Structure formats: structure tokens, C-alpha cells
Short mmCIF file of C-alpha atoms in Angstrom, two decimals:
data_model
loop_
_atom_site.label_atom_id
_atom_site.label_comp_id
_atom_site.label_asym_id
_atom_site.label_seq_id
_atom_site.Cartn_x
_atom_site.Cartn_y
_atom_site.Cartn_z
CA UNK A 1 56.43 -46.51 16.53
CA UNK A 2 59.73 -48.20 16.38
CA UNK A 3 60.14 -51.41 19.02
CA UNK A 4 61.83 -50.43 21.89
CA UNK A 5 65.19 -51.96 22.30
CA UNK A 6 67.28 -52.43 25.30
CA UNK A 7 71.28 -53.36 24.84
CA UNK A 8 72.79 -55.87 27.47
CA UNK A 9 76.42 -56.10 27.95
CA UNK A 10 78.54 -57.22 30.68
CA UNK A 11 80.18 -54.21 32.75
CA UNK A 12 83.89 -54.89 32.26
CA UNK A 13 85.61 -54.97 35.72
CA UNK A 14 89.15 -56.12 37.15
CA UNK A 15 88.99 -59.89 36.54
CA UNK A 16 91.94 -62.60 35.83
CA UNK A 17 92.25 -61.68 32.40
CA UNK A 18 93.85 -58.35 33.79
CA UNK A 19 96.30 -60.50 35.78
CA UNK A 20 96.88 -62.18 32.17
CA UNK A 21 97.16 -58.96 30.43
CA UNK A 22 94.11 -59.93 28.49
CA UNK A 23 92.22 -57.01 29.71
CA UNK A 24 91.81 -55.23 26.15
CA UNK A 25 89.60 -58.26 24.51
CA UNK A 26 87.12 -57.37 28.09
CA UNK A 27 87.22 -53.66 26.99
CA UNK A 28 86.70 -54.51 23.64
CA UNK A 29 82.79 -54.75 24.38
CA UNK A 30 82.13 -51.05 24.54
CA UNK A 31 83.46 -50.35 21.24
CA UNK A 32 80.68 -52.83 20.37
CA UNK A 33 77.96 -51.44 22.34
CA UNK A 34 78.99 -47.96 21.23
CA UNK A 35 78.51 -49.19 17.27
CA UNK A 36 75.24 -50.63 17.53
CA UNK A 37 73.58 -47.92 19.91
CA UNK A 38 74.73 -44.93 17.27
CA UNK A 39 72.99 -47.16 14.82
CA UNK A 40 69.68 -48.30 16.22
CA UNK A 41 69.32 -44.32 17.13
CA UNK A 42 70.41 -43.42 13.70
CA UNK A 43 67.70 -46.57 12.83
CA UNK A 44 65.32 -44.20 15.15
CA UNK A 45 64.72 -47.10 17.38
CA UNK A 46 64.24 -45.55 21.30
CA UNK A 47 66.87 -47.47 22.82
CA UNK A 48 69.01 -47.69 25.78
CA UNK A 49 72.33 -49.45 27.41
CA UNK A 50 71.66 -51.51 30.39
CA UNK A 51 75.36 -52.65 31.47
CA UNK A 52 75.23 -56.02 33.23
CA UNK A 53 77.59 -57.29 36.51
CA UNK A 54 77.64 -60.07 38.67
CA UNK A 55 75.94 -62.04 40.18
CA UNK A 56 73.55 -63.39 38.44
CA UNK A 57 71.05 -63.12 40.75
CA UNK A 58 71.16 -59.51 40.35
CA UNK A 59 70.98 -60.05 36.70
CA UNK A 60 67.80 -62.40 36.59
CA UNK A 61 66.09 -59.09 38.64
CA UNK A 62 67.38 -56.42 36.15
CA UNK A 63 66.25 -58.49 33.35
CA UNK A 64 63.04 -59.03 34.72
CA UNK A 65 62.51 -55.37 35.41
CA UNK A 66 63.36 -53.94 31.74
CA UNK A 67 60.46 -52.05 29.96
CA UNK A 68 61.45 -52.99 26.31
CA UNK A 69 60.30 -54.76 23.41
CA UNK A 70 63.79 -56.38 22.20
CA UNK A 71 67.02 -56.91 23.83
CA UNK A 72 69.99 -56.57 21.68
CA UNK A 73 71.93 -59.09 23.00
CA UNK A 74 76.04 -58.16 23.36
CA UNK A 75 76.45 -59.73 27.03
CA UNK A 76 79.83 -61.91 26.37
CA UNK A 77 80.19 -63.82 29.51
CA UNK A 78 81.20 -62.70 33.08
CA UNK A 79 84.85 -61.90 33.33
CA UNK A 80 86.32 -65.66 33.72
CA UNK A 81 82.78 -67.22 33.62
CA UNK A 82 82.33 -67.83 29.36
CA UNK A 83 80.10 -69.82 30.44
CA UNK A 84 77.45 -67.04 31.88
CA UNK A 85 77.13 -65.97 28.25
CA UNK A 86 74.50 -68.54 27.59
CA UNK A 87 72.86 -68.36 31.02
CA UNK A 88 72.16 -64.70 30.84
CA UNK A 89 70.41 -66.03 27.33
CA UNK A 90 68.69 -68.47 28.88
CA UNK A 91 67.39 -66.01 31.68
CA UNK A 92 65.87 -64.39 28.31
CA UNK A 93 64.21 -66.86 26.91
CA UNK A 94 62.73 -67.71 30.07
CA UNK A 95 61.12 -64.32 30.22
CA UNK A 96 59.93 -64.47 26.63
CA UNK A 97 61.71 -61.30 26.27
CA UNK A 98 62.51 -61.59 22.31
CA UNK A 99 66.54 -61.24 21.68
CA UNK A 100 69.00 -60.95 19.19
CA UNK A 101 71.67 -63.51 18.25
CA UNK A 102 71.69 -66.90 18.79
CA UNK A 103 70.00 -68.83 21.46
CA UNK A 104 71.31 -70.55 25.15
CA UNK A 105 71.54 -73.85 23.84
CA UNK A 106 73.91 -72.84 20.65
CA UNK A 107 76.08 -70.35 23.44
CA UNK A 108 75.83 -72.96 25.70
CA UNK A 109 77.80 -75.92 23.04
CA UNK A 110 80.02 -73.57 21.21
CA UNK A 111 81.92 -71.84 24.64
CA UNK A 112 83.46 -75.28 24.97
CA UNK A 113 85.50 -76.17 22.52
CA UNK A 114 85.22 -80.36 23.29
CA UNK A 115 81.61 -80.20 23.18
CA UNK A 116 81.44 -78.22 19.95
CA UNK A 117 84.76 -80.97 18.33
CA UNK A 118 82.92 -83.74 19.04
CA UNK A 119 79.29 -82.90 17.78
CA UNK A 120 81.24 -81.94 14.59
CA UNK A 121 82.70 -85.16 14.76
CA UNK A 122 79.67 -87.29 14.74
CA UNK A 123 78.21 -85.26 12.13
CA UNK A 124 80.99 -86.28 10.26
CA UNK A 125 82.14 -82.54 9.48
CA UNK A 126 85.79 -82.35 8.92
CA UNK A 127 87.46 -81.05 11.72
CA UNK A 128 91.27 -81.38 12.99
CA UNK A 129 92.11 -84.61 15.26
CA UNK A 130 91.84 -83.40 18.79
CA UNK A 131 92.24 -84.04 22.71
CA UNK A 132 91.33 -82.71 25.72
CA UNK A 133 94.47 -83.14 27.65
CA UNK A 134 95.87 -81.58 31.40
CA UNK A 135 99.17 -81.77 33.32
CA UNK A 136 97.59 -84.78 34.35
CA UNK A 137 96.94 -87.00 31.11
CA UNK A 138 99.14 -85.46 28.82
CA UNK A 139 100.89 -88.42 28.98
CA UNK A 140 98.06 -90.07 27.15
CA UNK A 141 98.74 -87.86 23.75
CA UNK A 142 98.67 -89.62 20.30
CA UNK A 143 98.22 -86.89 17.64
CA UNK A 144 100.78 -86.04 15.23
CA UNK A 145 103.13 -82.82 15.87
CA UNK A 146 102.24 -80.05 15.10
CA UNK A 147 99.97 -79.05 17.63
CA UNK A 148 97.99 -76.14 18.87
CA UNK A 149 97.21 -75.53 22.19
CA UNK A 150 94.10 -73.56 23.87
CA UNK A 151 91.68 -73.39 26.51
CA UNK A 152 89.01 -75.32 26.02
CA UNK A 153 86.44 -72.75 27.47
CA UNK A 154 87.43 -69.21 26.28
CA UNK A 155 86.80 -67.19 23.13
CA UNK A 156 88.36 -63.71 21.65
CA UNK A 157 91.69 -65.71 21.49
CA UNK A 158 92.30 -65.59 25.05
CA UNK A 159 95.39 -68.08 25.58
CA UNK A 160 96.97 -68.19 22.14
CA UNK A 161 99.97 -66.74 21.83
CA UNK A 162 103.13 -68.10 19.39
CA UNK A 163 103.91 -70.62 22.08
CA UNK A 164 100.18 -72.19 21.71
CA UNK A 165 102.39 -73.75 18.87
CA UNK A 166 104.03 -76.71 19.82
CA UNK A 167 105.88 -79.51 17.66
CA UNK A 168 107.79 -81.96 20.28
CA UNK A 169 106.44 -83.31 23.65
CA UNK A 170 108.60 -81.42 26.18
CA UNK A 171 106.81 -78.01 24.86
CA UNK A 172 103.21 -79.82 24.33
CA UNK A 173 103.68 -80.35 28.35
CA UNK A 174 104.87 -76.90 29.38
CA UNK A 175 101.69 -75.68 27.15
CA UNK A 176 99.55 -77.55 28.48
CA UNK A 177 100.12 -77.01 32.36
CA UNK A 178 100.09 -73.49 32.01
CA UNK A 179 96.61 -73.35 29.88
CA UNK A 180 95.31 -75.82 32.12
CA UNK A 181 96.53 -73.46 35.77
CA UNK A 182 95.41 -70.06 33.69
CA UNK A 183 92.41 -70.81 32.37
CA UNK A 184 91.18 -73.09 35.30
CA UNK A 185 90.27 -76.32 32.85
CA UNK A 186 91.61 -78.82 30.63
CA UNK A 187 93.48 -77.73 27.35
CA UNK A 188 92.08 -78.37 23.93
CA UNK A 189 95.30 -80.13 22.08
CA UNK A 190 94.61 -79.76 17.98
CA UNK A 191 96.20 -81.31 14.88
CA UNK A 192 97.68 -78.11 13.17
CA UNK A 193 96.87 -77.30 9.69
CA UNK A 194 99.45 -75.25 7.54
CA UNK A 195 96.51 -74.31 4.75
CA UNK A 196 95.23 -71.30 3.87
CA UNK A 197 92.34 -69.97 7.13
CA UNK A 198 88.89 -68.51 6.28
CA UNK A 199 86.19 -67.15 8.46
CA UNK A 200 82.70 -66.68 7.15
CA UNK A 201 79.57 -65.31 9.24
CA UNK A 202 76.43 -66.67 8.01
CA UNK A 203 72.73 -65.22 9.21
CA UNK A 204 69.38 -66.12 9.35
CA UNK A 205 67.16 -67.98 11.09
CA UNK A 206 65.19 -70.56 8.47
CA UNK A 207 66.40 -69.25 5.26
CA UNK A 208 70.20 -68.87 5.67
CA UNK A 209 72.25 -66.03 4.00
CA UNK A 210 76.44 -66.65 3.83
CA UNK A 211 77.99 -63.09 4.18
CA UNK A 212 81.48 -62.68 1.81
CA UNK A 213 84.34 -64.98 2.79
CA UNK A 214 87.47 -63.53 4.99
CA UNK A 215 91.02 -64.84 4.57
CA UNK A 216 93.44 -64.32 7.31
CA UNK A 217 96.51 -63.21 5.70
CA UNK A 218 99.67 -64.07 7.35
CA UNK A 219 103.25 -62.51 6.28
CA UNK A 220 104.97 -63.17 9.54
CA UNK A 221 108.53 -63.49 9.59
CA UNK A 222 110.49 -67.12 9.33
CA UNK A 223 110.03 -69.07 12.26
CA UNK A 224 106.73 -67.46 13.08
CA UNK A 225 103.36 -69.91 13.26
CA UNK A 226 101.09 -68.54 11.06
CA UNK A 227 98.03 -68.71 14.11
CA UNK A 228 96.02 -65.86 14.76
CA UNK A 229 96.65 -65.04 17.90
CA UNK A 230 95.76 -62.83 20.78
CA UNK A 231 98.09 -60.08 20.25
CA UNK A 232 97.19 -60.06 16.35
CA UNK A 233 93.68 -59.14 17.26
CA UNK A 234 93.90 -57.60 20.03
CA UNK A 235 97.42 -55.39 20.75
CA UNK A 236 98.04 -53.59 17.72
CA UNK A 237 101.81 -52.47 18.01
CA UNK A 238 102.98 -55.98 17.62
CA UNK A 239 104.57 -58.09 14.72
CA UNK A 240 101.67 -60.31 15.08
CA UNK A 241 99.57 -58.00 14.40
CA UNK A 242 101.27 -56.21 11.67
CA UNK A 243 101.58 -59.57 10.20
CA UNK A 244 98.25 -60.62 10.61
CA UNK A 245 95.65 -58.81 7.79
CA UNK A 246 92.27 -59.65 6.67
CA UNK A 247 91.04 -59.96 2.85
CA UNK A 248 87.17 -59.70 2.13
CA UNK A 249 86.22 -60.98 0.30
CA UNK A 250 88.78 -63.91 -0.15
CA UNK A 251 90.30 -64.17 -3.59
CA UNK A 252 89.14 -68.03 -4.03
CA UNK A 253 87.65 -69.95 -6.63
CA UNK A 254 84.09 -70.67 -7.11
CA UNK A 255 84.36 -74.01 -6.24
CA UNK A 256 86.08 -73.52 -2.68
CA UNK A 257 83.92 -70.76 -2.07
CA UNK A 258 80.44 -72.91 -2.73
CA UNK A 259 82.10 -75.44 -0.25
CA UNK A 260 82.72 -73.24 2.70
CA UNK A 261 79.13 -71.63 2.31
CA UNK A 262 77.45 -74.87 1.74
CA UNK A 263 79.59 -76.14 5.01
CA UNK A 264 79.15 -73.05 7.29
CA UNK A 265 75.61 -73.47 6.92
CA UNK A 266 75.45 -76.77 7.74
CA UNK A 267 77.43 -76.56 11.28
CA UNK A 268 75.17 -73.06 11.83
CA UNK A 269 71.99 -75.85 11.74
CA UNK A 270 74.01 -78.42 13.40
CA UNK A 271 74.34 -76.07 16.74
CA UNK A 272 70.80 -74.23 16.11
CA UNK A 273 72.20 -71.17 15.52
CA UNK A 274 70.21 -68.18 14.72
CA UNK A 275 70.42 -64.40 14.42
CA UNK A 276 74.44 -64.26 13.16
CA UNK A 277 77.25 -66.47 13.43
CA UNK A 278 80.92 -67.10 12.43
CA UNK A 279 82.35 -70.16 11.51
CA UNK A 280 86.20 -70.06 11.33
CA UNK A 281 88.20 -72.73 9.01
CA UNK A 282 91.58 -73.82 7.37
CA UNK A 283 92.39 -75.88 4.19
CA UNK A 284 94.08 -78.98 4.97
CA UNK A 285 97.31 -80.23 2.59
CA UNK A 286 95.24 -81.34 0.07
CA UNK A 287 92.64 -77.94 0.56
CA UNK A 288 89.55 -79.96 1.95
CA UNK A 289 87.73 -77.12 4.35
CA UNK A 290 88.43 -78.25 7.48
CA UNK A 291 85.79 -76.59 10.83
CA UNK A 292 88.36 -75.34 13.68
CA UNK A 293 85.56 -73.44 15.87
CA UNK A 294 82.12 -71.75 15.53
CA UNK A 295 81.14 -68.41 17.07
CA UNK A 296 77.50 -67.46 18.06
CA UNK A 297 77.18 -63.82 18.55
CA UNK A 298 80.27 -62.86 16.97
CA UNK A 299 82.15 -59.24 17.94
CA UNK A 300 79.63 -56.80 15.49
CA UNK A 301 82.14 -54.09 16.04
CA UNK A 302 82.10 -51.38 13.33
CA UNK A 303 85.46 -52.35 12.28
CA UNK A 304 86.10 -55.68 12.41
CA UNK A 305 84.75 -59.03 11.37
CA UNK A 306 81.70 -59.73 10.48
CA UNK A 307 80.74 -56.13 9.89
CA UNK A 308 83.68 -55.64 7.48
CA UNK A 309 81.66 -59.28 5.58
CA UNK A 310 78.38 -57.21 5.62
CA UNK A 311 80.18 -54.26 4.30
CA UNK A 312 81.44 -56.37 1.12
CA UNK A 313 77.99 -57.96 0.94
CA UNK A 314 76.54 -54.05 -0.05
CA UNK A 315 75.24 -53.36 3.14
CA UNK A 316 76.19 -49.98 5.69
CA UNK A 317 76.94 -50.89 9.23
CA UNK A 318 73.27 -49.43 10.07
CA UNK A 319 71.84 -52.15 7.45
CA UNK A 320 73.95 -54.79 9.35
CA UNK A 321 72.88 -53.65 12.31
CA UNK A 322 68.69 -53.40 11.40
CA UNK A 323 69.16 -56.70 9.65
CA UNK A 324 70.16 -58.32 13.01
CA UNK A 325 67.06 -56.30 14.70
CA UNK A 326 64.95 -57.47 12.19
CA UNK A 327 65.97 -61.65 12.51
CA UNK A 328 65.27 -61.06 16.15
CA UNK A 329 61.88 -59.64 15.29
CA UNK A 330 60.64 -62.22 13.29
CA UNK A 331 57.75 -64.40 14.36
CA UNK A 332 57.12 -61.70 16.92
CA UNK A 333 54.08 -59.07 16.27
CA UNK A 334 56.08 -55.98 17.32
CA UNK A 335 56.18 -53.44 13.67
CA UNK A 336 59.63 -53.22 12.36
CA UNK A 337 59.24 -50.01 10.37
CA UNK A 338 58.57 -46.38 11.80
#
């Protein structure tokens, strides 16, 4: 008999990313859950969809009630609380209930952006020159223009839109007030790079496996910042979108692609990742790699990211999808096979 699997996901609801007009990266989710639950049937794993809302109280007793052998973990954070993402997968671990995707303490590091910049710094992994800046201390702000500007706590591209670009105080201030009001935190201010941007989702949990490179094409019009931002993923009837296309695998040299594997890898084990995760990067003037942010328990939608990687690497989304079951099931005595 197959393992019995049980998906988690957060419910969406009305939340301040509706007020935002965010709400499609919230809905975004059941496209997800929708993927991997045709697949782990297909897979003929018995399987069902437990949808998860607050608080979290209610969520420690649902977890602890669930009659299954693996969760496949897709929970992405209460609406406005990233941070949940990693408690929910702490509230896991804590009932040795075996889970896909990375662990609490890697969630818990990578939703903030500061945390995540300045382990990367002390590992000495290149990295743009950063600060953490509000209405506040903006005043304190020494990097050189251009800048981008984001919350420090979000993910899915909440917040960046074509004035996250900034290149003269006056509109690093305006930025930076309204991230810091909208997203309820300090703003994550970050040395822009005009080179070429990768992504790259690597798996595993001892022995490491890079999927096929992604390049984010841009072919925006003049004036444009070539960022990708929420609209390009997110609102397809946009010129940020049409602008915005993905090549995988990237058409780079051997050498540049060795370097982005070898450094991938290296911040995967520098956070503990395991299961999947995507690191995303941009050449610098001179092309040196450079880490901008990592993702644990990136989107595994059928169509997009690191699905479209596994689908260069050779594999079908169900082989993505039993490959993920499989890291989770490792070191655990539940059968993998029919």
C-alpha cells in the first residue's frame, strides 16, 4: 500500500493583500494544491486536502488529529502573517508527522529578507550591499543609486512594482514609507544590479541535485526597470508581464552554469534546506553570480517555476511531484512503491 498523504494549505480569505490588490498571488495556492493532488492520485497515493485557517490554535488541533502517513506541505503563511509559514512547520515536526519541503528553521530565516542578507554575508556569499531602512532612518542611507526597494518579510513579489526602483533620495523616501505603512515592517533597501537574473531550484536532502537553470528575460520598453515584479508574475494582461518571459534552460556557458550550481548548493546547506528550493540571482557588471534571495518551498505549480526546471531536467510533473514525496520519505520506514 501506498503511504497515505495529507495536503496542507492555507484557506485563502479576505486579508490586506486584497486591500493591496495582491489578492491573486493568495489565490494562487489552489492552482498548486490542485497540481499536486491530480498527481499523487494519478501516483495512486490515497490522499486528501486538508485546507488550513487561522488561528493557530485551531491549526495545532487539526494537525494533531490527521490520520496520515505524510503531509505534503503547501501551507504558505497566513494571509499577512509570512511568518506562520514556518510555525505551521514547526507544529509538524513537533508531532513527528514526516513532511515535505524544507524544514521550520530554513522557513523560519529565509521569510525575512535581513536575516537571510546577512547570514549570506558572513558566509561570504556574494550578495548586493543592503539596508534595512524605515521612514524613520532613511536618513541613515549610504548605498549607491540604484536601488530596489521591498518588504523585508513577504514573498511571491508582494510590494514590487516599477516604483520599487528608485535612483535619487526624494523617491528612495516615498518608497520606503509606503513599504514600511503596507507591509507593517522595515523596508529591505538593495544595491541594484543591471546583469543578466537566473533562478535555479536545487533538491535533495544529503546528496544535492541542481534542476536546469532559468533566465528571466526582460524586453520591456525604454525607461522600464528590468525587475520582476508583481504584476509580471502575477496579472497577466500587463506590459510587465508581456515583457517578462522565462528561458529553461538558460542559454549560458559551461563555466557560468557550474558556478551558479556549485553556489545554489552551497546557500541551500547554508540555510538547511531540504526537500526543494529556489535560489534566485543576477550577474553583476563584471558577471560574478551575485545571491538576491532564497526560496524554501517554492510555488510547484504545474506551470511555472520550478516545475517548468524539472520538466527540462526529463522529468513529467507526476515525476516532480513523486520525487518530492519520495525526499520526504526518506529515513522514514513507510514503502514508497505500490
Amino acid at each position: 500500500m501506498r503511504p497515505k498523504v495529507a495536503i496542507i494549505y492555507n484557506d485563502p480569505a479576505p486579508s490586506r493583500y486584497q486591500d493591496l490588490g495582491e489578492e491573486k498571488a493568495v489565490l494562487g495556492v489552489l492552482d498548486e494544491v490542485e497540481g499536486v493532488y491530480q498527481s499523487l492520485v494519478e501516483l495512486g497515493y490515497p490522499v486528501e486536502r486538508i485546507p488550513l485557517s487561522p488561528p493557530l490554535e485551531a491549526v495545532s488541533q487539526t494537525l494533531a488529529s490527521l490520520k496520515t502517513d505524510l503531509v505534503f506541505n503547501l501551507f504558505e503563511g497566513f494571509d499577512g502573517c509570512p511568518e506562520t509559514e514556518a510555525v505551521v512547520a514547526g507544529m509538524l515536526e513537533g508531532l513527528n508527522i514526516p513532511h515535505t519541503g524544507c524544514p521550520a528553521s530554513a522557513l523560519s530565516v529565509a521569510v525575512d529578507k535581513g536575516r537571510t542578507k546577512a547570514l549570506l554575508q558572513t558566509a561570504r556569499i556574494a550578495t548586493p550591499r543592503y539596508q534595512l531602512l524605515d521612514a524613520e532612518t532613511v536618513h541613515l542611507f549610504h548605498l549607491a543609486f540604484p536601488c530596489i526597494v521591498k518588504p523585508c518579510v513577504e514573498d511571491a513579489s508582494h510590494g514590487i512594482t516599477e516604483e520599487s526602483f528608485v535612483q535619487d533620495f526624494a523617491a528612495l523616501s516615498r518608497q520606503v514609507a509606503k513599504i514600511s505603512a503596507a507591509y507593517r515592517g522595515r523596508a529591505l533597501v538593495e544595491e541594484f544590479m543591471e546583469g543578466r537574473e537566473f533562478n535555479i531550484t536545487v533538491m535533495g536532502t544529503d546528496k544535492l541535485t541542481a534542476l536546469p537553470i532559468s533566465e528571466i528575460a526582460y524586453s520591456l520598453p525604454p525607461g522600464m526597470p528590468r525587475i520582476l515584479t508583481f504584476s509580471a508574475k502575477w496579472e497577466l494582461a500587463t506590459v510587465y508581464a508581456d515583457g517578462t518571459k522565462v528561458t529553461c534552460p538558460a542559454q549560458i556557458d559551461l563555466e557560468l552554469k557550474t558556478r551558479i550550481e556549485k553556489l545554489a548548493m552551497s546557500v541551500y546547506r547554508l540555510l538547511g534546506c531540504s526537500g526543494y528550493a529556489r535560489v534566485d540571482l543576477r550577474l553583476n557588471g563584471k558577471g560574478k553570480p551575485h545571491v538576491l534571495e532564497v526560496n524554501p518551498n517554492p510555488d510547484i505549480s504545474p506551470d511555472v517555476g520550478a516545475a517548468r526546471q524539472a520538466r527540462a531536467s526529463g522529468m513529467t510533473y507526476s515525476e516532480f511531484i513523486e520525487r518530492i514525496t519520495s525526499l520526504a520519505l526518506e529515513g522514514t520506514k513507510l514503502p514508497l512503491g505500490a
